[in-house]
Short mmCIF file of C-alpha atoms in Angstrom, two decimals:
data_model
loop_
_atom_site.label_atom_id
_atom_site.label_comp_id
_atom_site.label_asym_id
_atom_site.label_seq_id
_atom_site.Cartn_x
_atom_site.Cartn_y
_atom_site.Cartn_z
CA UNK A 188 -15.65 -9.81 -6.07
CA UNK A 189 -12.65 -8.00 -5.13
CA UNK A 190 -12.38 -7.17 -1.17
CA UNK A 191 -10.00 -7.60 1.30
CA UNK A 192 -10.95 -6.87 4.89
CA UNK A 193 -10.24 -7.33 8.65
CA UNK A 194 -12.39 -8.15 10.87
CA UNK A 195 -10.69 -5.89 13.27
CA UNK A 196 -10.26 -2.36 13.41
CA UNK A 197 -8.40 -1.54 16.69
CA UNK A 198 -6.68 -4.26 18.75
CA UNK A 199 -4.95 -3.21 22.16
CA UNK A 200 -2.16 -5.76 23.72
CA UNK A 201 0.05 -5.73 26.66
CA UNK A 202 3.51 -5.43 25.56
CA UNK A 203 4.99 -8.88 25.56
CA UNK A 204 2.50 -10.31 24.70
CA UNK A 205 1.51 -11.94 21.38
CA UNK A 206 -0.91 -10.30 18.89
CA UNK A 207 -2.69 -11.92 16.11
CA UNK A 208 -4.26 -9.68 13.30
CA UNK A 209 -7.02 -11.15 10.71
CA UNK A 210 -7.67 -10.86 7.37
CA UNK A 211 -10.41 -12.19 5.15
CA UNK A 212 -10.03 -12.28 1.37
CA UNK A 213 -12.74 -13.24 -1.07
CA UNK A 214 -11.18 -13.91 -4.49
CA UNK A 215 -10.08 -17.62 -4.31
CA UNK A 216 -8.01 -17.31 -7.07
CA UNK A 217 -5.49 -14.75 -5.52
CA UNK A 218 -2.26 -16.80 -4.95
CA UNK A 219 -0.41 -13.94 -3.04
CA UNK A 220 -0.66 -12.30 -0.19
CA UNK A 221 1.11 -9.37 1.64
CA UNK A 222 1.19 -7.92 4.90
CA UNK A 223 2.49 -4.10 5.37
CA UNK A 224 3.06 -2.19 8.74
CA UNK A 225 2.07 1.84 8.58
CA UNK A 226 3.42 4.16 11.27
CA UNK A 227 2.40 7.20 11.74
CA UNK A 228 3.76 9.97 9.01
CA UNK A 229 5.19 7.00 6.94
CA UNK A 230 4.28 5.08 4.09
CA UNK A 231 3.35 1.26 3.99
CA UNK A 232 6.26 -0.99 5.11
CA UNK A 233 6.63 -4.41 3.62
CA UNK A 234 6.53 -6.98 6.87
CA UNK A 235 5.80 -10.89 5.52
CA UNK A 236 4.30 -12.49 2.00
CA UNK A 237 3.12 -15.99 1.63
CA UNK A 238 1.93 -17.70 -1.28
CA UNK A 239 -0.61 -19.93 -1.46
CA UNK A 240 1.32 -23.30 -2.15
CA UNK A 241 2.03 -22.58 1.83
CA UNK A 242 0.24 -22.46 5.05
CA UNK A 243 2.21 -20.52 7.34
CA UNK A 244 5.25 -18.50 6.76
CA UNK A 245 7.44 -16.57 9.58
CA UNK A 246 10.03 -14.24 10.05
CA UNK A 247 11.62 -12.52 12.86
CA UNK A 248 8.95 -12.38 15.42
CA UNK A 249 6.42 -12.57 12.77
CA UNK A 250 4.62 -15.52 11.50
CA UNK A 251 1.85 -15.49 9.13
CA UNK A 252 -0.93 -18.55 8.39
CA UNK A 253 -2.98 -18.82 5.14
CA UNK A 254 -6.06 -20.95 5.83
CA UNK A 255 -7.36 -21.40 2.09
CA UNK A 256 -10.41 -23.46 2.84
CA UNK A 257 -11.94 -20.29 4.86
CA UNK A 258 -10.06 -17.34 2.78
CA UNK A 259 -8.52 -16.12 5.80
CA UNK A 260 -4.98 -14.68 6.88
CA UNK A 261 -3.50 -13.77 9.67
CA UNK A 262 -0.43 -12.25 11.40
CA UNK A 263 0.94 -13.53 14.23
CA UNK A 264 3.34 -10.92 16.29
CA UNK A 265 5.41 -12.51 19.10
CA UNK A 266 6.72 -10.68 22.08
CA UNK A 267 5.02 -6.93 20.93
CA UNK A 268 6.75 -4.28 21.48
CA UNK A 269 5.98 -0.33 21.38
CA UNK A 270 7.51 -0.17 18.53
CA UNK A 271 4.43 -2.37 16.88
CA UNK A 272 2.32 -0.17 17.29
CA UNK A 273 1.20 0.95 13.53
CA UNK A 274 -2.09 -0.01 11.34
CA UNK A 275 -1.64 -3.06 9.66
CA UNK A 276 -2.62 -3.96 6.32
CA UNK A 277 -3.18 -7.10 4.57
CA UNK A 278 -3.58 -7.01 0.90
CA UNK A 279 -4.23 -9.63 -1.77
CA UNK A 280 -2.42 -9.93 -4.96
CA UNK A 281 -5.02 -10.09 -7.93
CA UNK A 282 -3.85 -10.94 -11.37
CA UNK A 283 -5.63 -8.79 -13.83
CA UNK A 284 -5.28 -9.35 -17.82
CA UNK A 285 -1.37 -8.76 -18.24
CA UNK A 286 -0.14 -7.10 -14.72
CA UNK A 287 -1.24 -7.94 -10.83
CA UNK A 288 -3.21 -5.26 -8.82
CA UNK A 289 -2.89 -5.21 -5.00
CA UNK A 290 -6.11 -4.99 -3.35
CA UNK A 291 -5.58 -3.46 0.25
CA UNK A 292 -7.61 -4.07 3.58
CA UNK A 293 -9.02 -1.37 5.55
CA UNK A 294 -6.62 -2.33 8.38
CA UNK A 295 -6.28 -2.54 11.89
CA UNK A 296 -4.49 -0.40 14.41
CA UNK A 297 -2.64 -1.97 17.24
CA UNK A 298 -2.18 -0.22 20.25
CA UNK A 299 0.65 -1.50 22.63
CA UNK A 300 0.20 -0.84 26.31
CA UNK A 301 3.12 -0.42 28.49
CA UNK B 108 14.04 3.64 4.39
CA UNK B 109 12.58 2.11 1.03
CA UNK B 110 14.53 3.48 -1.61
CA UNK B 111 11.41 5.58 -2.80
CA UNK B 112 11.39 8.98 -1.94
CA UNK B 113 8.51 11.66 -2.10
CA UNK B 114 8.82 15.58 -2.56
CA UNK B 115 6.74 17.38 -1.21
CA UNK B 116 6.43 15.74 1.95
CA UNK B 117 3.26 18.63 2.57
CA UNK B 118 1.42 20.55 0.54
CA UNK B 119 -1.39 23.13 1.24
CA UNK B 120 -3.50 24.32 -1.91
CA UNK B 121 -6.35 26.09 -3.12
CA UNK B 122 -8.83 24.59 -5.82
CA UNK B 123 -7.54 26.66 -8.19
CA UNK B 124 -3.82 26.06 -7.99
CA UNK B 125 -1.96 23.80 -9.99
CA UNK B 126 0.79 21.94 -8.64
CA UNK B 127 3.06 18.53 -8.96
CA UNK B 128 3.77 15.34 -6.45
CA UNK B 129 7.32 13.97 -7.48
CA UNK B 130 8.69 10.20 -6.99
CA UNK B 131 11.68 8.72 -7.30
CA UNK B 132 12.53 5.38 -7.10
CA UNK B 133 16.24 3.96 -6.24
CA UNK B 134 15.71 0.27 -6.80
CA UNK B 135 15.69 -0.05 -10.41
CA UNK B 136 12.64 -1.40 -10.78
CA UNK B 137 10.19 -0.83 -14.08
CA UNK B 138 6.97 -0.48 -12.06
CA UNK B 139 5.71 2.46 -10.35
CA UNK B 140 2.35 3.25 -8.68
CA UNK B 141 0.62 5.88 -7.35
CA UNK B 142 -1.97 5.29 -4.73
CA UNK B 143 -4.43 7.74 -2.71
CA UNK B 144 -5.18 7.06 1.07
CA UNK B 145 -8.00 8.60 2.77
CA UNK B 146 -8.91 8.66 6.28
CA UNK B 147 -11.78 6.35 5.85
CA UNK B 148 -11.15 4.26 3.23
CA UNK B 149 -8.95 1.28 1.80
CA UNK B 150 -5.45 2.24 -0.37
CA UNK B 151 -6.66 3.03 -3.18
CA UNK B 152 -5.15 2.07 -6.32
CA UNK B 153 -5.03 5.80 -8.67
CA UNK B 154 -2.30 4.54 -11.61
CA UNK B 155 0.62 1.92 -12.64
CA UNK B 156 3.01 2.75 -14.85
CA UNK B 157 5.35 -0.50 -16.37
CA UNK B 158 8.09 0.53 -18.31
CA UNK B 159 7.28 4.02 -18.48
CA UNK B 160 4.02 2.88 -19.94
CA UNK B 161 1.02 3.52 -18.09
CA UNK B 162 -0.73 0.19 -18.01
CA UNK B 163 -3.50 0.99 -15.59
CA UNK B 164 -5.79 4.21 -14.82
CA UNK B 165 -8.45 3.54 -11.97
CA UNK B 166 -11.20 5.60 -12.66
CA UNK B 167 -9.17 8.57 -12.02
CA UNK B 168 -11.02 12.00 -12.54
CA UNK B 169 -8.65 14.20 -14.98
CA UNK B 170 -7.90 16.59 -12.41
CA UNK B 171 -5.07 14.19 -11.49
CA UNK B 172 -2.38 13.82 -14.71
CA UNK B 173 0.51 11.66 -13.97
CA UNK B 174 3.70 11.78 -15.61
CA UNK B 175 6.42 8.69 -16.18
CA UNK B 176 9.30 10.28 -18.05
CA UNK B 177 11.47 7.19 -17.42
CA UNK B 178 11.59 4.12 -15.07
CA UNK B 179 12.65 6.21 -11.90
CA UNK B 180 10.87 9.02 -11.38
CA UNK B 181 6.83 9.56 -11.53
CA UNK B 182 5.29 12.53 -10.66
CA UNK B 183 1.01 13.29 -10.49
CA UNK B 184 0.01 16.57 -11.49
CA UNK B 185 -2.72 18.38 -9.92
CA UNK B 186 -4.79 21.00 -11.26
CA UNK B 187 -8.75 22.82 -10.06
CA UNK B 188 -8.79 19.95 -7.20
CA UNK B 189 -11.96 19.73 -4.80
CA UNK B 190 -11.37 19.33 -0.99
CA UNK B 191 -12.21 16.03 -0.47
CA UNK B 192 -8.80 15.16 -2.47
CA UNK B 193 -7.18 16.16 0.13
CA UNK B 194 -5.57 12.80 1.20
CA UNK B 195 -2.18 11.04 1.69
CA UNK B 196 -0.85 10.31 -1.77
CA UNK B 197 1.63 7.58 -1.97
CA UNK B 198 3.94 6.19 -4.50
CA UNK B 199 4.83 2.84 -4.64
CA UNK B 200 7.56 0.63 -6.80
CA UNK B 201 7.86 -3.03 -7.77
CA UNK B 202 10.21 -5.49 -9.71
CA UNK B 203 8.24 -4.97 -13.63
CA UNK B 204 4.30 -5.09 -12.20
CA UNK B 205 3.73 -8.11 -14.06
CA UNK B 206 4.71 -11.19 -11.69
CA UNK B 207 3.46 -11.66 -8.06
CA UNK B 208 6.10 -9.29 -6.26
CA UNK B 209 6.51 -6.68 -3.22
CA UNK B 210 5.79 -3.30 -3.68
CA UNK B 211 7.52 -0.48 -2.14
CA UNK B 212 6.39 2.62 -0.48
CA UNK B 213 7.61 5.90 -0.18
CA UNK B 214 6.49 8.16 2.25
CA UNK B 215 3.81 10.04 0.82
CA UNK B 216 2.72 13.56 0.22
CA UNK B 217 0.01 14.74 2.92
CA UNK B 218 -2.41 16.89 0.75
CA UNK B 219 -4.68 19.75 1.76
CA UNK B 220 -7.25 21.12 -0.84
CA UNK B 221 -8.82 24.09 0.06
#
């Protein structure tokens, strides 16, 4: 079927520390995957993709890890900071007859303590 | 900011009203997207429009009518809405909609029906 979820739905961290944020998919044949940062008042902000020729992926203090086998994601924050705190979202990229549809998570909010 | 913008950034109606959600796109991209989010559920995907064609309608009840007079601006009219429409609506824009590729936010327009 098509679902995207996180197991997740609030995770609190000391800032400075590192936060990892999970994702299950369940359409093995998405090749694409996205995760997006929402702040409060603001619309979805693009943070990382990976595709699935890869395994892991980063970018400035952000890494993200595709484990095929188990349809799972993840996204690895290093160092959080108060200004991480949003509601994350992972979301799958399904391919549908002649266009792709993104298929969003429920997401989980991250609360950084001070 | 994402180079999609959003007018009205709030809007307050009754069920009998009619009104518009405008969005406009700076990227020059051929895809645009309009998406409902609701307090307790996923994104939801409402339309995609690719090329100014609209290429995808999600089950949307006709009380929502969107508009794509050319590749940069959409805009979702709303007319005899019920109250639990009342959600954050948010426009999105990609590359052409039909390869794996990022789409962008805007914003969003935080709607009360009541």
């Amino acid at each position: 079927g098509e679902s995207v979820g996180l197991h997740l739905p609030t995770l609190s961290v000391q800032e400075g520390d590192n936060s990892i944020i999970n994702c299950a998919y369940s359409n093995s044949a998405s090749d694409y995957f996205i995760w997006y940062k929402q702040e409060s008042g603001k619309g979805p902000q693009f943070i990382i993709d990976i595709r699935s020729n890869m395994d892991k992926r980063q970018g400035q203090r952000v890494t993200v890890l595709l484990n095929k086998t188990v349809k799972h994601l993840s996204l690895q924050i290093a160092a959080t900071q108060p200004g991480d705190s949003a509601v994350y979202f992972c979301a799958e990229n399904l391919a549908m007859d002649s266009s792709y549809k993104l298929i969003f998570g429920s997401g989980t909010r991250l609360l950084v303590r001070p | 900011e994402t180079g999609v913008t959003q007018t009205p950034r709030h809007l307050v109606m009754g069920m009998t009203n009619k009104k518009s959600l405008k969005c406009e796109q700076h990227l020059g991209h051929n895809a645009m997207y309009w998406y409902k989010q609701s307090a307790k559920k996923p994104l939801e995907l409402m339309f995609v429009y690719n090329f100014k064609e609209q290429t995808e309608n999600n089950s949307v009840p006709s009380r929502f009518s969107p508009e794509c007079p050319n590749s940069s601006h959409l805009f979702l009219h709303l007319h005899t809405l019920q109250p639990e429409d009342s959600a954050l609506y948010l426009c999105a824009s990609s590359q052409d909609g039909t390869t794996q590729e990022t789409q962008y936010f805007g914003p969003g327009t935080r709607l009360l029906v009541l």
